[in-house]
């Protein structure tokens, strides 16, 4: 039904000869500027005028034709003029960044379009281009500046930048955006997820001025074959062949010059002596200065290698065990989408307190503050795109959306040493169409970034045996993955916690395995009677029981190289409607959404700190 609506809309747009602002391509006129959080910017965060537009009245006439006088015109309201059904100037505001659901009680369950409007002053600076940067907007976004249609983007968790230079004038300007959080069957993610569909401009919005020729992308990493060389490229948008580029790493006394080729890309190779490699024990970051013409940016980059050898994961050539926890981008204490540095410091601070050296950032790219901070704290990261559950794997348009989100995730974060794993999927159905689709995704990840490992969280097959059960890992996708991720919920969705004691693992791949999810729900403060040997589900005692039995089982899997149980903190989910216990929250957190540590937190903490889980 919903996709039919969209294709009708596309048809209308094309026949109307209108600028196509709802076509099936996941993005139009957008790019992604790397390291944007280090560039000077004019913040557009703060209050925006907003209009909840349940029926898309701002776009359609009563006969569902495209309006020429839509809300994007931001026409001033005149009580004596033509009757007008909207008035941004008087409209209630929403805070940006921030999901809308947790800002107004009546928007908690809202899924649909909301219009945003912001006025700002601008003075042209000669020989520059101005980009509108949107850190993330869930799920589809359409942008107009001074009534001119600029760009559109699909995908709720990756940033995008739109060149608005030609629409600006000196003096007062305005931006009108429509963000539509409607879930769609052919979306990524699709209709079903186990998290809240937080809509809106959920991350920073700003204006960024850059020179006409500017550094929009680069990749600097340690060579996998020679750990005394930093290699990669710098791309200078708009630069003709021969344009010089300079990269300096003052701490290494390194300074190299290169020139861009016909694709505006300069190859970089920096020989280094006495480089301190990035690791959880010593997360060394180097200041890196990149310049070309009048453009100059600075980054802080760690250098390390990550690879597999048989069933080992090697960090800087040495075997490593990933002691981790899964994390949703849910804001501690206040709920809603996480986006502040405080949110990040709280979540990653808890992960450190738990004894982690690794975090699985589920199930979509998190705010860039998260990966920046993981870089600083020395937490290895699994970063994922929302190829979650049953996407339309036979639909090429959906594959295009997944590819776009993967490309954006990699482009934004490829210079973060913390990220060791790109994940292309979570718990997808084992079908031929799925395997073909995700194989293409794995290939793309390898092609875009040959320096990292590619994984996916797979479902596992269970066979009953006389003494218990066998968990068989033979999903055909495993063939193309570097590291196998598997999710299992012994003690929760299947069997009792003790079931783990009689479970054997049969892993048909000679590759490292990460138990990417396991756990169970407990409501913080819900306790079994003291001395109760069979605590009930939903109690802290039972959750702790699951963890004890799981840890014992996991230790018997010879090729286990990491775990990220589900999960650090309770999070809001529409699927969890049991009153009193869930109340729209998934309670598998080791910590409640109000920051209360449950018993299982301390069980896992002990196992991580004394290394009784994962001796590698
Ligand atoms: C899973 C999913 C995760 C869910 C979790 C659960 O396997 O990957 O997104 O939230 O189980 O709690 O059921």
Coordinates of C-alpha atoms and ligand atoms in Angstrom, one line a residue:
X1 CA 0.0 0.0 0.0
X2 CA 2.7 2.5 1.1
X3 CA 5.0 1.8 -1.8
X4 CA 2.1 2.0 -4.2
X5 CA 1.5 5.5 -2.9
X6 CA 5.1 6.4 -3.5
X7 CA 5.2 5.1 -7.1
X8 CA 2.0 7.0 -7.8
X9 CA 3.6 10.1 -6.4
X10 CA 6.7 9.5 -8.6
X11 CA 4.4 9.2 -11.6
X12 CA 2.6 12.4 -10.7
X13 CA 5.9 14.2 -10.2
X14 CA 7.3 13.1 -13.5
X15 CA 4.2 13.9 -15.5
X16 CA 3.8 17.2 -13.8
X17 CA 7.3 18.1 -14.9
X18 CA 8.0 19.1 -11.3
X19 CA 11.4 18.8 -9.7
X20 CA 11.2 15.2 -8.7
X21 CA 11.3 15.4 -4.9
X22 CA 10.0 11.9 -4.3
X23 CA 11.6 9.7 -6.7
X24 CA 12.8 6.2 -5.8
X25 CA 16.5 7.0 -5.8
X26 CA 17.6 7.1 -2.2
X27 CA 19.3 10.5 -2.5
X28 CA 19.4 13.4 -4.9
X29 CA 21.9 16.2 -4.9
X30 CA 23.5 15.1 -1.7
X31 CA 27.1 14.4 -0.8
X32 CA 28.9 13.6 2.4
X33 CA 31.8 15.8 3.7
X34 CA 34.1 13.8 5.9
X35 CA 35.5 15.3 9.1
X36 CA 32.8 17.8 9.1
X37 CA 32.7 18.0 12.9
X38 CA 36.2 19.5 12.7
X39 CA 35.2 22.2 10.3
X40 CA 34.1 25.7 11.4
X41 CA 30.3 25.7 11.1
X42 CA 27.3 27.9 11.7
X43 CA 25.1 25.8 13.9
X44 CA 21.4 25.7 12.9
X45 CA 20.6 23.7 16.1
X46 CA 18.0 25.1 18.3
X47 CA 14.3 25.7 17.9
X48 CA 12.7 25.3 14.4
X49 CA 9.1 26.1 13.6
X50 CA 7.3 22.9 12.9
X51 CA 4.0 21.7 11.3
X52 CA 2.7 18.2 11.9
X53 CA 1.3 17.3 8.5
X54 CA -0.4 14.0 8.9
X55 CA -2.1 14.1 5.4
X56 CA 0.9 15.6 3.5
X57 CA -1.3 18.7 2.9
X58 CA 1.9 20.7 2.5
X59 CA 2.6 18.9 -0.7
X60 CA -0.8 17.7 -2.2
X61 CA -4.0 19.3 -3.3
X62 CA -7.3 17.8 -2.4
X63 CA -7.0 15.6 -5.5
X64 CA -3.6 14.4 -4.5
X65 CA -1.8 16.5 -7.2
X66 CA 1.3 18.3 -6.4
X67 CA 0.9 21.7 -5.0
X68 CA 2.8 24.7 -6.4
X69 CA 2.0 26.7 -3.3
X70 CA 3.0 24.0 -0.8
X71 CA 4.4 24.6 2.6
X72 CA 7.9 24.8 1.2
X73 CA 6.9 28.3 -0.1
X74 CA 6.8 29.5 3.5
X75 CA 4.3 32.2 2.4
X76 CA 3.7 34.8 5.1
X77 CA 0.2 34.6 6.6
X78 CA -2.0 37.6 5.8
X79 CA -5.3 37.7 7.6
X80 CA -6.8 39.9 4.9
X81 CA -5.3 37.8 2.0
X82 CA -6.1 34.5 0.5
X83 CA -7.0 32.0 3.2
X84 CA -3.9 30.1 4.1
X85 CA -4.0 26.9 6.2
X86 CA -0.5 27.2 7.6
X87 CA 1.8 29.8 9.2
X88 CA 5.3 28.8 10.1
X89 CA 5.9 32.1 11.9
X90 CA 3.3 31.1 14.5
X91 CA 3.9 27.4 14.5
X92 CA 5.1 25.5 17.6
X93 CA 8.8 24.7 17.7
X94 CA 10.8 21.5 18.1
X95 CA 14.3 21.3 19.2
X96 CA 17.0 20.3 16.8
X97 CA 18.7 18.0 17.2
X98 CA 16.2 15.7 18.8
X99 CA 13.6 13.2 17.8
X100 CA 10.1 14.6 17.9
X101 CA 8.5 11.7 19.7
X102 CA 10.0 12.5 23.1
X103 CA 9.5 16.3 22.8
X104 CA 5.8 16.4 22.8
X105 CA 3.5 13.8 24.4
X106 CA 1.2 13.8 21.5
X107 CA 4.0 12.9 19.1
X108 CA 5.2 9.8 21.0
X109 CA 3.6 7.5 18.5
X110 CA 3.6 9.8 15.5
X111 CA 4.9 8.4 12.2
X112 CA 4.6 10.6 9.2
X113 CA 5.8 13.9 7.8
X114 CA 6.7 17.0 9.9
X115 CA 7.7 20.3 8.3
X116 CA 10.6 22.2 9.8
X117 CA 11.4 25.9 9.1
X118 CA 14.3 28.1 10.2
X119 CA 15.2 31.6 9.3
X120 CA 18.9 32.6 9.2
X121 CA 21.1 35.5 8.1
X122 CA 23.7 35.0 5.4
X123 CA 26.4 37.1 3.8
X124 CA 28.1 35.7 0.7
X125 CA 31.8 35.1 1.0
X126 CA 33.5 35.2 -2.4
X127 CA 34.9 31.9 -3.8
X128 CA 33.1 29.7 -1.3
X129 CA 30.4 27.1 -1.4
X130 CA 27.9 26.7 1.4
X131 CA 26.6 23.3 2.4
X132 CA 23.7 22.4 4.6
X133 CA 24.8 19.6 6.8
X134 CA 22.3 17.2 8.3
X135 CA 23.8 14.8 10.8
X136 CA 20.8 12.4 10.5
X137 CA 17.1 12.8 9.8
X138 CA 14.8 9.8 10.1
X139 CA 13.7 8.6 7.6
X140 CA 13.2 10.6 4.3
X141 CA 14.1 14.3 4.0
X142 CA 13.3 16.9 1.4
X143 CA 15.0 20.3 1.5
X144 CA 14.1 23.7 0.1
X145 CA 16.0 26.9 0.6
X146 CA 14.2 30.2 -0.1
X147 CA 11.5 28.1 -1.9
X148 CA 14.1 26.4 -4.2
X149 CA 14.1 22.6 -4.0
X150 CA 17.7 21.6 -3.1
X151 CA 18.0 17.9 -2.2
X152 CA 16.5 14.8 -0.7
X153 CA 17.8 11.9 1.2
X154 CA 16.5 8.5 2.4
X155 CA 18.0 6.7 5.4
X156 CA 17.7 7.7 9.0
X157 CA 21.1 7.2 10.4
X158 CA 23.7 8.6 8.1
X159 CA 24.7 12.3 7.5
X160 CA 24.3 14.2 4.2
X161 CA 25.4 17.6 2.9
X162 CA 23.6 19.6 0.3
X163 CA 25.1 22.5 -1.6
X164 CA 22.8 25.4 -1.1
X165 CA 25.1 28.1 -2.5
X166 CA 22.9 29.0 -5.5
X167 CA 19.8 29.4 -3.5
X168 CA 21.2 31.8 -0.9
X169 CA 21.2 35.6 -1.0
X170 CA 22.6 38.2 1.3
X171 CA 20.3 39.0 4.3
X172 CA 17.4 36.9 5.5
X173 CA 17.1 33.4 4.2
X174 CA 15.0 30.4 5.2
X175 CA 15.2 26.7 5.0
X176 CA 12.1 24.5 4.9
X177 CA 12.5 20.7 5.4
X178 CA 10.1 17.9 5.4
X179 CA 11.1 14.9 7.4
X180 CA 8.9 11.8 6.9
X181 CA 9.3 8.9 9.4
X182 CA 6.6 6.7 7.8
X183 CA 7.9 3.1 7.8
X184 CA 7.9 1.6 4.3
X185 CA 8.0 -2.0 3.2
X186 CA 10.8 -1.2 0.7
X187 CA 12.8 0.8 3.2
X188 CA 16.1 0.1 5.1
X189 CA 15.1 -0.8 7.7
X190 CA 11.7 -2.2 6.7
X191 CA 8.4 -2.3 8.5
X192 CA 9.4 -4.5 11.5
X193 CA 12.2 -3.5 13.9
X194 CA 12.7 -3.9 17.6
X195 CA 13.3 -0.3 18.3
X196 CA 11.4 3.0 18.4
X197 CA 10.9 4.7 15.1
X198 CA 12.2 8.0 16.4
X199 CA 11.4 10.7 13.7
X200 CA 12.9 14.1 13.0
X201 CA 16.2 15.9 12.7
X202 CA 17.9 13.6 15.3
X203 CA 21.4 15.0 14.9
X204 CA 23.2 18.3 14.4
X205 CA 22.3 20.6 11.6
X206 CA 24.7 23.3 10.4
X207 CA 25.9 25.4 7.6
X208 CA 29.4 24.8 6.4
X209 CA 31.4 27.1 4.2
X210 CA 34.2 25.7 2.1
X211 CA 36.4 27.0 -0.6
X212 CA 35.4 26.3 -4.2
X213 CA 37.9 23.5 -4.3
X214 CA 37.8 21.7 -1.0
X215 CA 38.8 18.4 0.7
X216 CA 35.6 16.4 0.9
X217 CA 37.0 12.9 1.5
X218 CA 40.2 11.1 2.5
X219 CA 41.3 7.8 3.9
X220 CA 44.5 7.5 5.8
X221 CA 45.3 4.1 7.4
X222 CA 48.2 1.9 8.3
X223 CA 49.3 -0.3 5.4
X224 CA 48.4 -3.9 6.1
X225 CA 51.5 -5.2 4.5
X226 CA 54.0 -2.7 5.8
X227 CA 53.4 -1.3 9.3
X228 CA 55.9 1.5 8.8
X229 CA 53.8 3.1 6.1
X230 CA 50.6 5.2 6.4
X231 CA 48.8 5.1 3.1
X232 CA 45.6 6.2 1.4
X233 CA 44.2 9.1 -0.5
X234 CA 42.9 12.7 -0.3
X235 CA 40.1 13.8 -2.6
X236 CA 39.8 17.5 -3.4
X237 CA 36.4 18.2 -4.9
X238 CA 36.6 20.5 -7.9
X239 CA 40.4 20.3 -8.2
X240 CA 41.9 19.8 -11.7
X241 CA 44.7 17.3 -12.2
X242 CA 48.0 18.4 -10.7
X243 CA 46.5 20.3 -7.8
X244 CA 48.9 20.0 -4.8
X245 CA 47.8 18.3 -1.6
X246 CA 49.8 18.3 1.7
X247 CA 49.5 16.0 4.6
X248 CA 51.3 16.7 7.9
X249 CA 51.5 14.6 11.1
X250 CA 53.5 16.9 13.4
X251 CA 54.1 14.3 16.1
X252 CA 55.8 12.1 13.6
X253 CA 57.6 14.9 11.9
X254 CA 56.0 13.7 8.7
X255 CA 55.1 16.0 5.9
X256 CA 54.3 14.7 2.4
X257 CA 53.2 16.4 -0.7
X258 CA 51.2 14.8 -3.5
X259 CA 49.1 16.0 -6.4
X260 CA 45.6 15.0 -7.5
X261 CA 44.9 12.9 -10.6
X262 CA 42.2 13.4 -13.2
X263 CA 39.7 12.1 -10.6
X264 CA 40.8 14.9 -8.2
X265 CA 42.3 12.2 -6.0
X266 CA 45.9 12.3 -4.6
X267 CA 47.6 9.1 -3.5
X268 CA 49.3 9.4 -0.1
X269 CA 52.1 7.4 1.3
X270 CA 53.9 8.4 4.5
X271 CA 56.8 6.4 5.7
X272 CA 56.9 6.5 9.5
X273 CA 59.4 5.5 12.2
X274 CA 58.4 4.8 15.8
X275 CA 54.7 5.0 15.3
X276 CA 52.6 4.2 18.4
X277 CA 49.9 1.9 17.2
X278 CA 46.3 2.5 18.3
X279 CA 45.0 -0.2 20.7
X280 CA 42.5 -0.5 23.6
X281 CA 45.4 -0.3 26.0
X282 CA 46.9 2.7 24.4
X283 CA 44.4 4.5 22.1
X284 CA 47.0 6.8 20.6
X285 CA 45.6 9.4 18.2
X286 CA 47.7 11.6 16.0
X287 CA 46.9 15.1 14.9
X288 CA 46.8 15.0 11.1
X289 CA 46.7 18.2 9.0
X290 CA 45.5 18.0 5.4
X291 CA 45.6 21.0 3.1
X292 CA 45.1 21.9 -0.5
X293 CA 44.9 25.4 -1.9
X294 CA 43.0 27.5 0.6
X295 CA 41.4 24.5 2.3
X296 CA 42.8 23.0 5.4
X297 CA 41.3 20.5 7.8
X298 CA 42.6 18.7 10.8
X299 CA 41.7 15.3 12.2
X300 CA 42.8 13.1 15.0
X301 CA 43.6 9.6 13.6
X302 CA 44.8 6.4 15.2
X303 CA 46.8 3.8 13.2
X304 CA 46.5 0.1 13.6
X305 CA 45.8 -3.0 11.6
X306 CA 43.0 -5.5 11.9
X307 CA 43.0 -8.9 10.2
X308 CA 42.1 -12.5 10.7
X309 CA 44.3 -15.5 10.7
X310 CA 42.4 -18.8 10.7
X311 CA 40.1 -18.4 13.6
X312 CA 42.0 -15.6 15.2
X313 CA 41.4 -11.9 15.1
X314 CA 44.7 -10.0 15.0
X315 CA 44.9 -6.4 16.2
X316 CA 48.3 -5.0 15.2
X317 CA 49.4 -8.6 14.5
X318 CA 48.4 -9.9 17.9
X319 CA 45.4 -12.1 18.8
X320 CA 42.7 -10.2 20.6
X321 CA 39.4 -11.1 22.3
X322 CA 36.6 -8.6 21.9
X323 CA 35.0 -8.1 25.3
X324 CA 31.9 -6.2 24.4
X325 CA 28.4 -5.1 24.8
X326 CA 25.7 -4.1 22.3
X327 CA 24.4 -0.6 22.5
X328 CA 21.4 1.2 20.9
X329 CA 21.5 4.9 20.3
X330 CA 19.0 5.4 23.1
X331 CA 19.5 8.4 25.4
X332 CA 20.2 7.5 29.0
X333 CA 17.9 8.9 31.7
X334 CA 15.7 11.0 29.3
X335 CA 15.0 8.3 26.6
X336 CA 14.8 9.3 23.0
X337 CA 17.5 9.2 20.3
X338 CA 21.0 9.8 21.8
X339 CA 23.0 12.6 20.2
X340 CA 24.8 14.7 22.9
X341 CA 28.4 14.2 24.0
X342 CA 26.9 13.6 27.5
X343 CA 24.8 10.7 26.1
X344 CA 27.9 9.2 24.5
X345 CA 30.1 9.7 27.6
X346 CA 27.5 8.0 29.7
X347 CA 27.0 5.0 27.4
X348 CA 30.6 4.4 26.6
X349 CA 31.6 5.2 30.3
X350 CA 29.3 2.3 31.3
X351 CA 30.9 0.1 28.7
X352 CA 34.3 0.9 30.1
X353 CA 33.1 0.3 33.7
X354 CA 31.8 -3.1 32.5
X355 CA 35.4 -4.0 31.4
X356 CA 34.7 -3.8 27.7
X357 CA 37.3 -3.3 25.0
X358 CA 34.7 -3.4 22.3
X359 CA 31.1 -2.2 21.6
X360 CA 28.6 -3.3 19.0
X361 CA 26.8 -0.2 17.9
X362 CA 23.5 -1.7 16.9
X363 CA 21.6 -1.7 14.5
X364 CA 22.6 1.4 12.5
X365 CA 25.3 4.0 12.4
X366 CA 25.3 6.0 15.6
X367 CA 26.1 9.7 16.0
X368 CA 29.7 10.5 15.0
X369 CA 30.4 11.5 18.6
X370 CA 30.1 7.9 19.4
X371 CA 32.9 6.7 17.1
X372 CA 35.1 9.7 17.9
X373 CA 34.8 8.9 21.5
X374 CA 35.4 5.2 21.0
X375 CA 38.6 6.3 19.2
X376 CA 39.6 8.3 22.3
X377 CA 38.6 5.7 24.8
X378 CA 40.1 2.7 23.1
X379 CA 36.9 0.8 22.4
X380 CA 36.9 -1.4 19.3
X381 CA 33.7 -0.9 17.3
X382 CA 31.3 -3.1 15.3
X383 CA 29.3 -0.6 13.1
X384 CA 26.2 -1.7 11.3
X385 CA 23.6 -0.6 8.8
X386 CA 20.0 -1.3 9.3
X387 CA 19.8 -4.4 7.0
X388 CA 17.6 -5.8 9.7
X389 CA 15.3 -8.8 9.6
X390 CA 13.3 -9.3 6.4
X391 CA 14.1 -6.6 3.9
X392 CA 12.8 -6.9 0.4
X393 CA 15.8 -8.8 -0.7
X394 CA 14.5 -9.4 -4.2
X395 CA 14.0 -5.7 -4.8
X396 CA 16.9 -4.0 -6.6
X397 CA 15.7 -0.6 -5.4
X398 CA 16.1 -1.7 -1.8
X399 CA 19.6 -3.0 -2.5
X400 CA 20.4 0.4 -3.8
X401 CA 19.3 1.9 -0.5
X402 CA 21.4 -0.5 1.5
X403 CA 24.4 0.2 -0.6
X404 CA 23.9 3.9 -0.2
X405 CA 23.8 3.6 3.6
X406 CA 26.8 1.3 3.7
X407 CA 28.8 3.8 1.5
X408 CA 27.8 6.7 3.7
X409 CA 28.7 4.8 6.9
X410 CA 32.1 3.9 5.6
X411 CA 32.8 7.3 4.1
X412 CA 31.9 9.1 7.4
X413 CA 33.9 6.7 9.7
X414 CA 36.7 5.1 7.7
X415 CA 39.3 7.3 9.4
X416 CA 38.3 6.1 12.9
X417 CA 40.7 3.5 14.2
X418 CA 38.1 2.2 16.7
X419 CA 36.0 0.6 14.0
X420 CA 37.3 -2.9 13.3
X421 CA 34.1 -4.5 11.9
X422 CA 31.6 -3.3 9.3
X423 CA 28.4 -5.3 9.7
X424 CA 26.1 -5.7 6.7
X425 CA 23.1 -7.3 8.4
X426 CA 21.3 -8.6 11.5
X427 CA 19.2 -11.8 11.7
X428 CA 18.1 -12.0 8.1
X429 CA 16.1 -15.0 6.8
X430 CA 18.3 -17.6 5.1
X431 CA 17.0 -17.4 1.5
X432 CA 18.7 -17.4 -1.8
X433 CA 17.6 -13.8 -2.5
X434 CA 19.0 -12.7 0.9
X435 CA 22.3 -14.4 0.3
X436 CA 22.8 -12.9 -3.1
X437 CA 21.8 -9.4 -1.8
X438 CA 24.1 -9.6 1.2
X439 CA 26.9 -11.1 -0.7
X440 CA 26.8 -8.0 -2.9
X441 CA 26.9 -5.9 0.3
X442 CA 29.9 -7.7 1.6
X443 CA 31.7 -7.2 -1.7
X444 CA 30.9 -3.5 -1.6
X445 CA 32.2 -3.2 1.9
X446 CA 35.4 -4.9 1.0
X447 CA 35.8 -2.8 -2.1
X448 CA 35.1 0.5 -0.3
X449 CA 37.3 -0.5 2.6
X450 CA 39.8 -3.3 2.2
X451 CA 41.4 -2.5 5.6
X452 CA 38.6 -3.8 7.8
X453 CA 36.7 -7.0 8.6
X454 CA 33.2 -7.5 7.4
X455 CA 30.7 -9.4 9.5
X456 CA 26.9 -9.9 10.0
X457 CA 24.9 -11.2 12.9
X458 CA 23.4 -14.5 11.7
X459 CA 20.6 -16.7 13.0
X460 CA 21.6 -20.2 14.1
X461 CA 20.0 -23.6 13.4
X462 CA 19.1 -25.8 16.4
X463 CA 19.0 -29.6 16.4
X464 CA 17.7 -31.5 19.5
X465 CA 20.1 -34.2 20.7
X466 CA 19.6 -36.9 23.3
X467 CA 21.7 -34.8 25.8
X468 CA 20.5 -31.3 24.9
X469 CA 20.9 -29.4 21.6
X470 CA 23.3 -28.6 18.9
X471 CA 23.6 -25.1 17.5
X472 CA 24.7 -25.3 13.9
X473 CA 26.4 -22.3 12.3
X474 CA 26.2 -23.0 8.5
X475 CA 24.3 -20.0 7.1
X476 CA 25.7 -19.8 3.5
X477 CA 26.4 -16.1 4.0
X478 CA 29.2 -17.2 6.3
X479 CA 31.3 -18.1 3.2
X480 CA 31.8 -14.4 2.3
X481 CA 32.2 -13.0 5.9
X482 CA 35.6 -12.4 7.5
X483 CA 34.1 -12.8 11.0
X484 CA 30.9 -14.8 11.8
X485 CA 28.5 -13.1 14.1
X486 CA 25.7 -15.2 15.7
X487 CA 22.8 -14.2 17.9
X488 CA 21.2 -16.7 20.3
X489 CA 18.8 -16.4 23.2
X490 CA 19.1 -19.7 25.2
X491 CA 17.4 -19.0 28.5
X492 CA 15.0 -16.5 27.0
X493 CA 13.3 -17.2 23.7
X494 CA 14.3 -20.9 24.0
X495 CA 14.9 -23.3 26.8
X496 CA 15.8 -22.4 30.4
X497 CA 19.1 -20.7 31.4
X498 CA 20.5 -24.1 32.1
X499 CA 19.9 -25.1 28.5
X500 CA 23.2 -23.5 27.8
X501 CA 25.0 -26.3 29.8
X502 CA 23.9 -28.9 27.4
X503 CA 24.3 -27.0 24.2
X504 CA 27.1 -27.9 21.8
X505 CA 28.3 -25.6 19.1
X506 CA 29.0 -26.9 15.6
X507 CA 30.5 -24.1 13.6
X508 CA 31.1 -25.0 10.0
X509 CA 33.4 -22.2 9.2
X510 CA 37.1 -22.0 10.0
X511 CA 36.7 -18.3 10.9
X512 CA 36.6 -16.2 14.1
X513 CA 33.2 -16.2 15.8
X514 CA 31.6 -13.4 17.8
X515 CA 28.5 -14.1 19.8
X516 CA 27.0 -10.9 18.8
X517 CA 23.9 -11.2 20.9
X518 CA 22.6 -13.2 23.9
X519 CA 20.7 -12.2 27.1
X520 CA 17.2 -11.9 28.5
X521 CA 14.9 -9.3 30.0
X522 CA 14.8 -8.1 33.6
X523 CA 13.0 -5.2 35.0
X524 CA 15.3 -3.3 37.3
X525 CA 14.2 -3.7 40.9
X526 CA 12.1 -6.8 40.1
X527 CA 13.6 -9.4 42.4
X528 CA 13.0 -13.1 43.2
X529 CA 12.5 -14.0 46.9
X530 CA 15.8 -14.5 48.6
X531 CA 17.1 -18.0 48.3
X532 CA 14.7 -18.8 45.4
X533 CA 16.6 -21.4 43.4
X534 CA 14.3 -20.9 40.4
X535 CA 13.9 -17.2 39.9
X536 CA 11.0 -16.2 37.6
X537 CA 11.5 -14.6 34.2
X538 CA 11.8 -10.8 34.3
X539 CA 13.6 -10.8 37.6
X540 CA 17.2 -9.5 37.9
X541 CA 18.1 -12.9 39.4
X542 CA 17.0 -14.8 36.4
X543 CA 18.8 -12.5 34.0
X544 CA 21.9 -12.9 36.0
X545 CA 21.4 -16.7 35.8
X546 CA 21.2 -16.5 32.0
X547 CA 24.6 -14.7 32.0
X548 CA 26.2 -17.3 34.3
X549 CA 25.2 -20.2 32.2
X550 CA 26.0 -18.4 28.9
X551 CA 29.5 -17.5 30.1
X552 CA 30.2 -21.1 31.0
X553 CA 28.9 -22.2 27.6
X554 CA 30.8 -19.5 25.6
X555 CA 34.0 -20.5 27.2
X556 CA 33.7 -23.9 25.6
X557 CA 33.6 -22.6 22.0
X558 CA 37.2 -22.8 20.8
X559 CA 36.9 -20.3 18.0
X560 CA 35.0 -17.7 20.0
X561 CA 36.8 -14.4 19.6
X562 CA 34.3 -12.0 21.1
X563 CA 30.9 -11.4 22.6
X564 CA 28.5 -8.4 22.7
X565 CA 25.5 -9.5 24.7
X566 CA 22.2 -7.8 24.3
X567 CA 22.6 -5.1 25.7
X568 CA 23.9 -2.2 27.7
X569 CA 20.7 -0.3 28.4
X570 CA 17.0 -0.8 28.2
X571 CA 15.5 0.9 25.1
X572 CA 12.1 1.9 23.8
X573 CA 10.5 -0.6 21.4
X574 CA 7.0 -0.7 19.9
X575 CA 7.0 -4.5 20.1
X576 CA 7.3 -4.7 23.9
X577 CA 3.8 -4.0 25.1
X578 CA 3.5 -6.1 28.3
X579 CA 2.2 -3.7 30.9
X580 CA 4.0 -3.3 34.1
X581 CA 7.1 -5.2 32.8
X582 CA 7.9 -3.7 29.5
X583 CA 5.6 -0.7 28.9
X584 CA 7.2 -0.2 25.5
X585 CA 10.7 -0.9 26.6
X586 CA 12.9 -3.8 25.7
X587 CA 14.3 -4.7 29.1
X588 CA 17.3 -6.7 28.1
X589 CA 19.6 -4.0 29.3
X590 CA 22.2 -4.6 32.0
X591 CA 21.3 -1.1 33.0
X592 CA 17.8 0.4 33.1
X593 CA 17.0 3.4 31.0
X594 CA 17.2 5.4 34.3
X595 CA 20.8 4.2 34.9
X596 CA 20.1 1.4 37.4
X597 CA 22.6 -1.4 37.1
X598 CA 21.0 -4.8 37.3
X599 CA 22.6 -7.9 38.8
X600 CA 23.7 -9.3 35.5
X601 CA 25.8 -6.2 35.0
X602 CA 28.0 -7.3 37.8
X603 CA 28.1 -10.9 36.6
X604 CA 29.5 -9.8 33.2
X605 CA 31.7 -7.2 34.7
X606 CA 33.4 -9.7 36.8
X607 CA 33.9 -12.1 33.9
X608 CA 35.4 -9.3 31.7
X609 CA 37.6 -7.8 34.4
X610 CA 39.1 -11.1 35.6
X611 CA 39.1 -12.4 32.0
X612 CA 37.2 -15.5 33.0
X613 CA 35.3 -14.9 29.7
X614 CA 37.5 -15.1 26.7
X615 CA 41.0 -16.0 27.8
X616 CA 42.5 -15.4 24.3
Ligands
LIG1 C1 17.5 -9.8 18.5 C2 17.6 -8.6 17.7 C3 17.5 -7.4 18.5 C4 16.4 -7.5 19.5 C5 16.7 -8.7 20.4 C6 15.5 -9.0 21.4 O1 17.8 -10.9 18.1 O2 18.8 -8.6 16.9 O3 17.4 -6.2 17.7 O4 16.1 -6.4 20.2 O5 16.8 -9.8 19.6 O6 15.5 -8.4 22.4 O7 14.7 -9.8 21.0

